[in-house]
Coordinates of C-alpha atoms (C1' of nucleotides) in Angstrom, one line a residue:
Chain A
M6 CA 130.2 138.7 83.6
P7 CA 128.5 139.1 87.1
D8 CA 131.1 139.6 89.7
T9 CA 129.4 138.2 92.8
S10 CA 132.4 137.3 94.9
Q11 CA 134.0 140.7 94.9
N12 CA 131.8 143.6 95.5
E13 CA 133.8 146.8 95.9
Q14 CA 132.5 148.4 99.1
K15 CA 135.2 150.9 99.7
S16 CA 133.4 152.6 102.6
E17 CA 132.1 149.6 104.5
Q18 CA 133.7 146.2 104.6
P19 CA 132.1 144.0 107.2
R20 CA 135.2 141.9 108.0
R21 CA 134.2 138.9 109.9
R22 CA 135.9 139.2 113.3
Q23 CA 136.5 136.2 115.6
A24 CA 136.4 136.5 119.4
R25 CA 140.2 136.1 119.3
G26 CA 140.4 139.2 117.1
E27 CA 138.3 141.3 119.5
R28 CA 140.6 140.2 122.3
R29 CA 143.7 141.2 120.4
I30 CA 142.2 144.6 119.7
A31 CA 141.5 145.2 123.4
Q32 CA 145.0 144.0 124.2
L33 CA 146.5 146.2 121.6
L34 CA 144.5 149.3 122.8
S35 CA 145.6 148.6 126.3
A36 CA 149.2 148.4 125.3
A37 CA 148.9 151.5 123.2
A38 CA 147.4 153.4 126.2
S39 CA 150.3 152.3 128.3
V40 CA 152.9 153.4 125.7
F41 CA 151.2 156.6 124.8
C42 CA 151.0 157.4 128.5
S43 CA 154.6 157.0 129.1
T44 CA 156.1 158.4 126.0
G45 CA 153.4 160.5 124.3
Y46 CA 151.9 159.9 120.9
T47 CA 154.6 160.8 118.4
A48 CA 157.4 159.2 120.3
A49 CA 155.5 156.0 120.7
S50 CA 156.5 153.4 118.0
T51 CA 154.1 150.9 116.6
N52 CA 156.7 148.2 117.2
A53 CA 156.8 149.2 120.9
I54 CA 153.0 148.9 121.1
A55 CA 153.1 145.5 119.5
R56 CA 155.9 144.4 121.8
E57 CA 154.0 145.7 124.8
A58 CA 151.0 143.7 123.7
G59 CA 153.2 140.6 123.0
V60 CA 152.4 140.4 119.3
S61 CA 154.3 141.0 116.1
P62 CA 154.1 144.3 114.2
G63 CA 152.3 142.5 111.4
T64 CA 149.5 141.4 113.8
L65 CA 149.0 145.0 114.9
Y66 CA 148.4 146.1 111.3
Q67 CA 145.9 143.2 110.9
F68 CA 143.5 145.3 113.1
F69 CA 144.5 148.9 112.5
P70 CA 145.3 150.5 109.2
N71 CA 147.9 152.8 110.7
K72 CA 149.3 154.3 113.9
E73 CA 146.8 157.2 114.0
A74 CA 143.8 154.8 113.8
I75 CA 145.0 153.3 117.1
A76 CA 144.9 156.6 118.9
I77 CA 141.5 157.5 117.2
E78 CA 139.9 154.2 118.3
L79 CA 141.4 154.6 121.8
G80 CA 140.0 158.2 122.0
D81 CA 136.6 157.1 120.7
R82 CA 136.3 154.3 123.3
L83 CA 137.4 156.7 126.1
M84 CA 134.9 159.3 125.0
H85 CA 132.2 156.7 124.9
E86 CA 132.9 155.5 128.4
M87 CA 133.1 159.1 129.6
R88 CA 129.7 159.8 128.2
D89 CA 128.3 156.6 129.7
T90 CA 129.7 157.2 133.1
Y91 CA 129.8 160.9 133.5
G92 CA 127.5 162.2 130.8
E93 CA 125.6 164.3 133.3
A94 CA 128.6 165.8 135.1
L95 CA 128.3 169.0 133.2
A96 CA 124.6 169.0 132.5
P97 CA 122.8 172.3 133.2
V98 CA 122.2 172.3 136.9
D99 CA 119.4 173.6 139.1
P100 CA 120.3 177.3 139.8
A101 CA 119.4 176.7 143.4
T102 CA 122.4 174.4 143.8
P103 CA 125.1 176.1 145.6
L104 CA 128.1 177.0 143.5
E105 CA 130.4 175.1 145.8
E106 CA 128.4 171.9 145.4
A107 CA 128.2 172.2 141.6
V108 CA 131.9 172.8 141.2
G109 CA 132.9 170.1 143.7
A110 CA 130.7 167.5 142.0
A111 CA 132.0 168.3 138.5
V112 CA 135.6 168.4 139.6
D113 CA 135.3 165.1 141.5
R114 CA 133.7 163.3 138.6
F115 CA 136.2 164.5 136.0
I116 CA 139.2 164.0 138.3
D117 CA 138.0 160.4 138.9
F118 CA 137.8 159.7 135.2
N119 CA 141.1 161.2 134.4
C120 CA 142.8 159.3 137.2
A121 CA 141.3 156.1 136.0
H122 CA 142.4 156.8 132.4
P123 CA 145.6 158.8 132.4
V124 CA 145.9 158.3 128.7
F125 CA 143.1 160.7 128.1
F126 CA 145.1 163.5 129.6
A127 CA 148.2 162.4 127.7
L128 CA 146.4 162.3 124.3
M129 CA 144.5 165.5 124.9
H130 CA 147.2 167.6 126.4
G131 CA 150.2 166.8 124.2
P132 CA 150.8 169.3 121.4
D133 CA 152.2 166.5 119.3
V134 CA 149.0 165.2 117.7
P135 CA 148.9 165.0 113.9
G136 CA 146.0 165.4 111.5
R137 CA 142.7 163.8 112.6
M138 CA 143.7 163.6 116.2
A139 CA 143.9 167.4 116.3
E140 CA 140.3 167.6 115.1
E141 CA 139.1 165.3 117.8
H142 CA 141.0 167.3 120.3
D143 CA 139.5 170.5 119.1
A144 CA 136.0 169.0 119.1
L145 CA 136.3 167.8 122.7
H146 CA 137.7 171.2 123.7
A147 CA 134.8 173.0 122.1
T148 CA 132.3 170.6 123.6
L149 CA 133.7 171.1 127.1
L150 CA 133.8 174.8 126.7
S151 CA 130.1 175.0 125.6
R152 CA 129.1 172.7 128.5
I153 CA 131.0 174.9 131.0
E154 CA 129.3 177.9 129.5
G155 CA 126.0 176.3 129.9
L156 CA 126.8 175.6 133.6
L157 CA 128.1 179.1 134.2
S158 CA 125.0 180.7 132.6
S159 CA 123.0 179.4 135.5
Y160 CA 125.2 181.5 137.8
L161 CA 126.1 184.4 135.6
T162 CA 122.7 185.2 134.2
D163 CA 123.3 188.5 132.5
A164 CA 127.0 188.4 131.6
P165 CA 127.8 189.4 128.0
P166 CA 128.6 186.3 125.8
A167 CA 132.2 187.3 125.3
E168 CA 132.8 187.5 129.1
L169 CA 131.0 184.2 129.6
N170 CA 133.3 182.6 126.9
R171 CA 136.4 184.0 128.5
T172 CA 135.3 182.8 131.9
A173 CA 134.7 179.3 130.5
H174 CA 138.2 179.3 128.9
M175 CA 139.7 180.3 132.2
V176 CA 137.8 177.7 134.1
L177 CA 138.9 175.0 131.7
G178 CA 142.5 176.2 131.9
I179 CA 142.5 176.2 135.7
Y180 CA 141.0 172.7 135.7
K181 CA 143.7 171.4 133.3
A182 CA 146.4 173.0 135.4
G183 CA 144.9 171.4 138.6
L184 CA 144.5 168.0 136.8
E185 CA 148.2 168.1 136.0
L186 CA 149.1 168.7 139.6
V187 CA 146.7 166.0 140.8
L188 CA 148.0 163.4 138.4
A189 CA 151.6 164.2 139.5
H190 CA 150.9 163.3 143.2
E191 CA 149.4 160.4 145.0
G192 CA 147.5 159.6 148.2
A193 CA 147.0 162.4 150.7
E194 CA 148.8 164.9 148.6
R195 CA 146.6 164.2 145.7
E196 CA 143.5 164.7 147.8
A197 CA 145.0 168.0 149.0
F198 CA 145.5 169.2 145.4
V199 CA 142.0 168.2 144.5
A200 CA 140.7 170.3 147.3
E201 CA 143.0 173.2 146.3
L202 CA 141.7 173.0 142.7
K203 CA 138.1 173.2 144.0
N204 CA 139.1 176.2 146.1
A205 CA 140.7 177.9 143.1
L206 CA 137.6 177.4 140.9
I207 CA 135.2 178.4 143.6
R208 CA 137.1 181.5 144.6
Y209 CA 137.4 182.5 140.9
L210 CA 133.7 182.1 140.3
R211 CA 132.1 183.2 143.5
P212 CA 132.5 186.9 143.0
L213 CA 130.9 186.7 139.6
A214 CA 128.0 184.8 141.0
E215 CA 127.6 187.1 143.9
A216 CA 127.7 190.1 141.7
R217 CA 124.5 188.8 140.0
G218 CA 122.7 188.5 143.3
L219 CA 122.6 184.7 143.3
T220 CA 122.7 182.7 146.4
T221 CA 125.8 181.0 147.4
T222 CA 126.4 179.1 150.6
P223 CA 128.6 181.0 153.0
A224 CA 131.5 179.1 154.4
P225 CA 130.2 176.7 157.1
Chain B
M14 CA 172.3 176.1 139.9
P15 CA 176.0 175.9 138.9
D16 CA 177.2 178.4 136.4
T17 CA 178.5 176.5 133.3
S18 CA 179.9 179.5 131.6
Q19 CA 183.2 177.7 130.9
N20 CA 183.4 174.4 129.2
E21 CA 184.8 171.7 131.5
Q22 CA 185.3 169.4 128.5
K23 CA 188.3 167.1 128.3
S24 CA 190.2 169.4 125.9
E25 CA 189.9 173.1 126.2
Q26 CA 189.8 174.3 122.6
P27 CA 188.8 177.9 122.5
R28 CA 187.8 177.9 118.9
R29 CA 188.4 181.4 117.5
R30 CA 185.2 182.8 116.2
Q31 CA 184.9 185.4 113.5
A32 CA 182.2 188.1 113.4
R33 CA 180.7 186.1 110.5
G34 CA 180.3 183.1 112.8
E35 CA 178.6 185.0 115.5
R36 CA 176.2 186.4 112.9
R37 CA 175.5 182.9 111.7
I38 CA 174.9 181.6 115.2
A39 CA 172.4 184.4 115.9
Q40 CA 170.8 183.7 112.5
L41 CA 170.6 179.9 113.2
L42 CA 169.1 180.5 116.7
S43 CA 166.5 182.8 115.3
A44 CA 165.6 180.3 112.7
A45 CA 165.5 177.6 115.3
A46 CA 163.2 179.7 117.5
S47 CA 160.9 180.1 114.6
V48 CA 160.8 176.4 113.7
F49 CA 160.6 175.2 117.3
C50 CA 157.7 177.6 117.8
S51 CA 155.7 176.3 114.9
T52 CA 156.4 172.6 115.1
G53 CA 157.8 171.9 118.6
Y54 CA 161.2 170.6 119.5
T55 CA 161.1 167.0 118.4
A56 CA 159.2 167.6 115.2
A57 CA 161.7 170.3 114.2
S58 CA 164.4 168.9 111.8
T59 CA 167.9 170.3 111.7
N60 CA 167.6 170.5 108.0
A61 CA 164.5 172.6 108.3
I62 CA 166.3 175.0 110.7
A63 CA 169.2 175.2 108.3
R64 CA 166.9 175.9 105.4
E65 CA 165.0 178.6 107.4
A66 CA 168.4 180.2 108.1
G67 CA 169.4 179.9 104.5
V68 CA 172.5 177.8 105.1
S69 CA 173.4 174.2 104.5
P70 CA 173.0 171.4 107.1
G71 CA 176.8 171.2 107.3
T72 CA 177.1 174.8 108.3
L73 CA 174.7 174.3 111.1
Y74 CA 176.9 171.6 112.6
Q75 CA 179.9 173.9 112.3
F76 CA 178.5 175.9 115.2
F77 CA 176.4 173.3 117.2
P78 CA 177.5 169.8 118.1
N79 CA 173.9 168.5 117.8
K80 CA 170.3 169.4 117.7
E81 CA 169.9 169.5 121.5
A82 CA 172.7 172.1 121.8
I83 CA 170.7 174.5 119.7
A84 CA 167.8 174.3 122.1
I85 CA 170.1 174.5 125.1
E86 CA 171.8 177.6 123.8
L87 CA 168.5 179.2 122.8
G88 CA 167.2 178.5 126.3
D89 CA 170.3 179.9 128.0
R90 CA 170.1 183.1 126.0
L91 CA 166.4 183.5 126.8
M92 CA 167.0 182.8 130.5
H93 CA 169.9 185.4 130.5
E94 CA 167.7 188.0 128.9
M95 CA 164.9 187.3 131.3
R96 CA 167.2 187.7 134.3
D97 CA 168.5 191.0 132.9
T98 CA 165.2 192.4 132.0
Y99 CA 162.8 191.0 134.6
G100 CA 165.2 189.8 137.3
E101 CA 163.3 191.6 140.0
A102 CA 159.8 190.6 138.9
L103 CA 159.5 188.0 141.6
A104 CA 161.8 189.5 144.2
P105 CA 160.4 189.5 147.7
V106 CA 158.2 192.5 148.0
D107 CA 157.3 195.0 150.7
P108 CA 154.5 193.3 152.7
A109 CA 152.7 196.6 152.7
T110 CA 152.2 196.4 148.9
P111 CA 148.6 195.4 148.2
L112 CA 148.2 191.9 146.9
E113 CA 146.5 193.2 143.7
E114 CA 149.5 195.4 142.9
A115 CA 152.1 192.7 143.4
V116 CA 150.2 190.1 141.4
G117 CA 149.4 192.6 138.6
A118 CA 153.0 193.7 138.3
A119 CA 154.4 190.2 138.3
V120 CA 151.9 189.0 135.7
D121 CA 152.5 192.0 133.5
R122 CA 156.2 191.5 133.4
F123 CA 156.1 187.8 132.7
I124 CA 153.3 188.1 130.1
D125 CA 155.3 190.7 128.3
F126 CA 158.4 188.5 128.2
N127 CA 156.5 185.5 127.1
C128 CA 154.7 187.4 124.3
A129 CA 158.0 188.8 123.1
H130 CA 159.6 185.3 123.1
P131 CA 156.9 182.7 122.4
V132 CA 159.7 180.1 121.9
F133 CA 160.1 180.2 125.7
F134 CA 156.7 178.9 126.2
A135 CA 157.0 176.3 123.4
L136 CA 160.2 174.9 124.8
M137 CA 159.1 174.9 128.4
H138 CA 155.6 173.6 127.9
G139 CA 156.2 170.8 125.5
P140 CA 156.4 167.4 127.0
D141 CA 158.7 166.3 124.1
V142 CA 162.0 167.5 125.5
P143 CA 164.8 164.9 125.8
G144 CA 167.7 164.5 128.2
R145 CA 169.4 167.7 129.2
M146 CA 166.5 170.0 128.1
A147 CA 164.3 168.3 130.7
E148 CA 166.9 169.2 133.4
E149 CA 166.8 172.8 132.4
H150 CA 163.0 172.7 132.4
D151 CA 162.9 171.2 135.9
A152 CA 165.5 173.7 137.2
L153 CA 163.5 176.7 135.9
H154 CA 160.3 175.2 137.3
A155 CA 161.9 174.7 140.7
T156 CA 163.3 178.3 140.6
L157 CA 160.0 179.8 139.8
L158 CA 158.3 177.8 142.5
S159 CA 160.7 178.9 145.2
R160 CA 160.4 182.5 144.1
I161 CA 156.6 182.3 144.2
E162 CA 156.9 180.7 147.6
G163 CA 159.1 183.6 148.7
L164 CA 156.6 186.1 147.4
L165 CA 153.6 184.3 149.0
S166 CA 155.4 184.1 152.4
S167 CA 155.0 187.8 152.6
Y168 CA 151.3 187.4 152.5
L169 CA 150.7 184.0 154.2
T170 CA 152.9 184.5 157.2
D171 CA 151.9 181.5 159.2
A172 CA 150.9 178.9 156.6
P173 CA 152.5 175.5 157.0
P174 CA 155.3 174.8 154.5
A175 CA 153.3 172.1 152.7
E176 CA 150.4 174.4 152.2
L177 CA 152.7 177.2 151.0
N178 CA 154.2 174.7 148.5
R179 CA 150.8 173.6 147.2
T180 CA 149.6 177.2 146.8
A181 CA 152.8 178.0 144.8
H182 CA 152.2 175.0 142.6
M183 CA 148.6 176.1 142.0
V184 CA 149.6 179.7 141.3
L185 CA 152.2 178.6 138.7
G186 CA 149.6 176.3 137.1
I187 CA 147.0 179.0 136.9
Y188 CA 149.6 181.4 135.4
K189 CA 150.6 178.8 132.8
A190 CA 147.0 178.2 131.9
G191 CA 146.4 181.9 131.6
L192 CA 149.5 182.4 129.5
E193 CA 148.4 179.8 127.0
L194 CA 145.1 181.7 126.6
V195 CA 146.8 185.0 126.3
L196 CA 149.2 183.7 123.6
A197 CA 146.3 182.2 121.7
H198 CA 144.6 185.6 121.3
E199 CA 145.6 189.0 120.1
G200 CA 144.7 192.7 120.6
A201 CA 141.8 193.6 122.9
E202 CA 141.0 189.9 123.6
R203 CA 144.5 189.3 124.7
E204 CA 144.3 192.2 127.1
A205 CA 141.0 190.9 128.4
F206 CA 142.6 187.5 129.1
V207 CA 145.5 189.2 130.9
A208 CA 143.0 191.0 133.1
E209 CA 141.1 187.7 133.6
L210 CA 144.3 185.9 134.7
K211 CA 145.1 188.6 137.2
N212 CA 141.5 188.3 138.5
A213 CA 141.9 184.5 138.9
L214 CA 145.2 184.8 140.8
I215 CA 144.0 187.6 143.0
R216 CA 140.7 185.9 143.9
Y217 CA 142.6 182.7 144.6
L218 CA 145.1 184.3 146.9
R219 CA 143.1 187.1 148.6
P220 CA 141.2 184.8 151.1
L221 CA 144.5 183.4 152.2
A222 CA 146.1 186.8 152.6
E223 CA 143.1 188.1 154.5
A224 CA 143.2 185.1 156.9
R225 CA 146.8 185.8 157.9
G226 CA 147.1 186.2 161.6
L227 CA 144.0 184.1 162.2
T228 CA 144.1 180.4 163.1
T229 CA 144.6 178.1 160.2
T230 CA 142.2 175.3 159.4
P231 CA 142.3 172.8 162.2
A232 CA 144.4 169.8 161.5
P233 CA 142.4 166.5 161.4
Chain C
dC8 C1' 200.7 188.1 100.0
dC9 C1' 200.3 183.9 101.8
dA10 C1' 199.9 179.9 105.0
dG11 C1' 196.4 178.4 108.0
dA12 C1' 192.2 178.8 110.3
dA13 C1' 187.3 179.6 110.1
dT14 C1' 183.4 179.2 107.4
dG15 C1' 180.4 177.0 103.8
dC16 C1' 178.6 173.3 101.1
dG17 C1' 175.6 169.1 100.0
dA18 C1' 175.7 164.3 98.9
dG19 C1' 175.6 160.5 101.7
dC20 C1' 175.8 157.3 105.9
dG21 C1' 173.6 154.8 109.6
dA22 C1' 169.7 154.3 112.4
dC23 C1' 165.0 154.3 113.2
dC24 C1' 160.2 154.2 112.0
dA25 C1' 155.6 153.2 109.9
dC26 C1' 154.1 149.9 107.3
dT27 C1' 154.0 145.5 103.8
dC28 C1' 154.1 140.9 102.1
dG29 C1' 154.7 136.1 101.6
dT30 C1' 153.9 132.5 104.4
dA31 C1' 152.5 129.6 108.4
dT32 C1' 149.0 128.5 111.9
dT33 C1' 144.5 128.6 114.0
dT34 C1' 139.4 128.7 113.8
dG35 C1' 134.7 128.3 112.0
dT36 C1' 131.6 125.7 109.0
dC37 C1' 130.1 122.1 106.0
Chain D
dG25 C1' 138.4 115.8 107.5
dA26 C1' 138.2 119.6 104.0
dC27 C1' 138.3 124.2 102.8
dA28 C1' 138.4 129.1 103.4
dA29 C1' 138.7 132.9 106.2
dA30 C1' 140.8 135.0 110.1
dT31 C1' 144.8 135.4 112.7
dA32 C1' 149.9 135.5 113.4
dC33 C1' 154.6 136.2 112.2
dG34 C1' 159.0 138.9 111.2
dA35 C1' 162.2 140.0 107.8
dG36 C1' 162.1 143.5 104.5
dT37 C1' 161.0 148.2 102.1
dG38 C1' 160.9 153.0 101.4
dG39 C1' 161.4 157.2 103.7
dT40 C1' 163.0 160.6 107.1
dC41 C1' 166.2 162.4 110.2
dG42 C1' 170.4 163.5 112.8
dC43 C1' 174.7 164.0 111.7
dT44 C1' 179.5 163.4 108.9
dC45 C1' 183.1 164.2 105.6
dG46 C1' 185.7 165.7 101.9
dC47 C1' 186.5 169.7 99.7
dA48 C1' 185.8 174.8 98.2
dT49 C1' 185.7 179.5 99.7
dT50 C1' 186.6 183.5 102.8
dC51 C1' 188.8 185.7 106.4
dT52 C1' 193.0 187.0 109.5
dG53 C1' 197.6 187.4 111.4
dG54 C1' 202.3 187.9 110.3

DNA sequence: CCAGAATGCGAGCGACCACTCGTATTTGTC
DNA sequence: GACAAATACGAGTGGTCGCTCGCATTCTGG
């Protein structure tokens, strides 16, 4: 007997979505961002997310199979927006660009993004991420590291790979530490911490760049 | 920070403790350290701690009123040992001491302690600490900051207080970032990251120290 | 040696959480 | 308007976790 009405497509089920549904999804993701941001992933309850979005728990599960899928989708959308808006922030740069300029531009772009989307920091910094979230976390971390290595290789032309990797780790660590300080302050103080972060990175990197005989701008 | 060596509870009941009990407490704290270290505080279940210690859940609650008290006691003992062993690590130093030496000594001492007691980092770094743990966290943070400020004031004699505070925040942030990298590696790589952390801190601070006595950046 | 205190046990209680299900309402299409 | 699919609801389900309680066992002072 030909079963035309029910075709088992376990991998892809093109569920017809109405405009109302898309709106709900955006609403739920926004609510989830808010809750994740204030309590972290594990401590955030799906009921709290639904309440924040003004819907019932059942409605939430109409659009997401489980709690993790919410964070995954949120992370994917943030990554996508980050690529769209700041995709070139860490692209290999003209070696003639002064180190100060390259660091300053990269820091400004990433700080802007993280300030506009504090959830990103919350999701990527918390050690309380289960299963697939951890994979995404590691993937982003690896991506950032290799991008930083690419940037650094313009300035540290003949450093051994192990040293380059260590320096990239340290640069990312310093950035994360600075980001935490920046997010913890506002207004003029925030700006001061941004400048301090740039200083820390530039002072850390300049001796390495100078040792390779590359041009850096002297302090004006 | 007030010394809470004696219980100020409503009824002073000095429960007589046998040697067996003291042994159990140490056993339970060691098990808790292990579990906290691998899963974090919130994800750690009291049953898992009891199982790790080879006792029943009821026995655990014979010695600790609740889960938080385990972490508190663990933190207190670690703090005590830290004060005993490394109390002078951040004491004000002779201004004649070279910056490199002061930073290197302080980093070595703290890295040693944190490597010997990885729970300390796990408890102090996780954002998943409830109620009274957060207070201890903040208290330690403030103590470290003021100690760092004290140290820095030997080298930045005429920096405005706000700048001194910002620099101390940044130094602590860089240290924490470096500690994370150090704990994530072993052997020769670990040593390399320790050296890298010292480099980062020294390069960040040296320009400030060299500028002492000179006019600070003009105020806007 | 023997009361009583300290220690030890583990099934179980209440609370909370991720998630489900039967049902009611809205929306798109003919 | 009719019909089905999509959306919405919220009490309920199973499971986990922090913690308790009654009772057995071991230690200690007199």
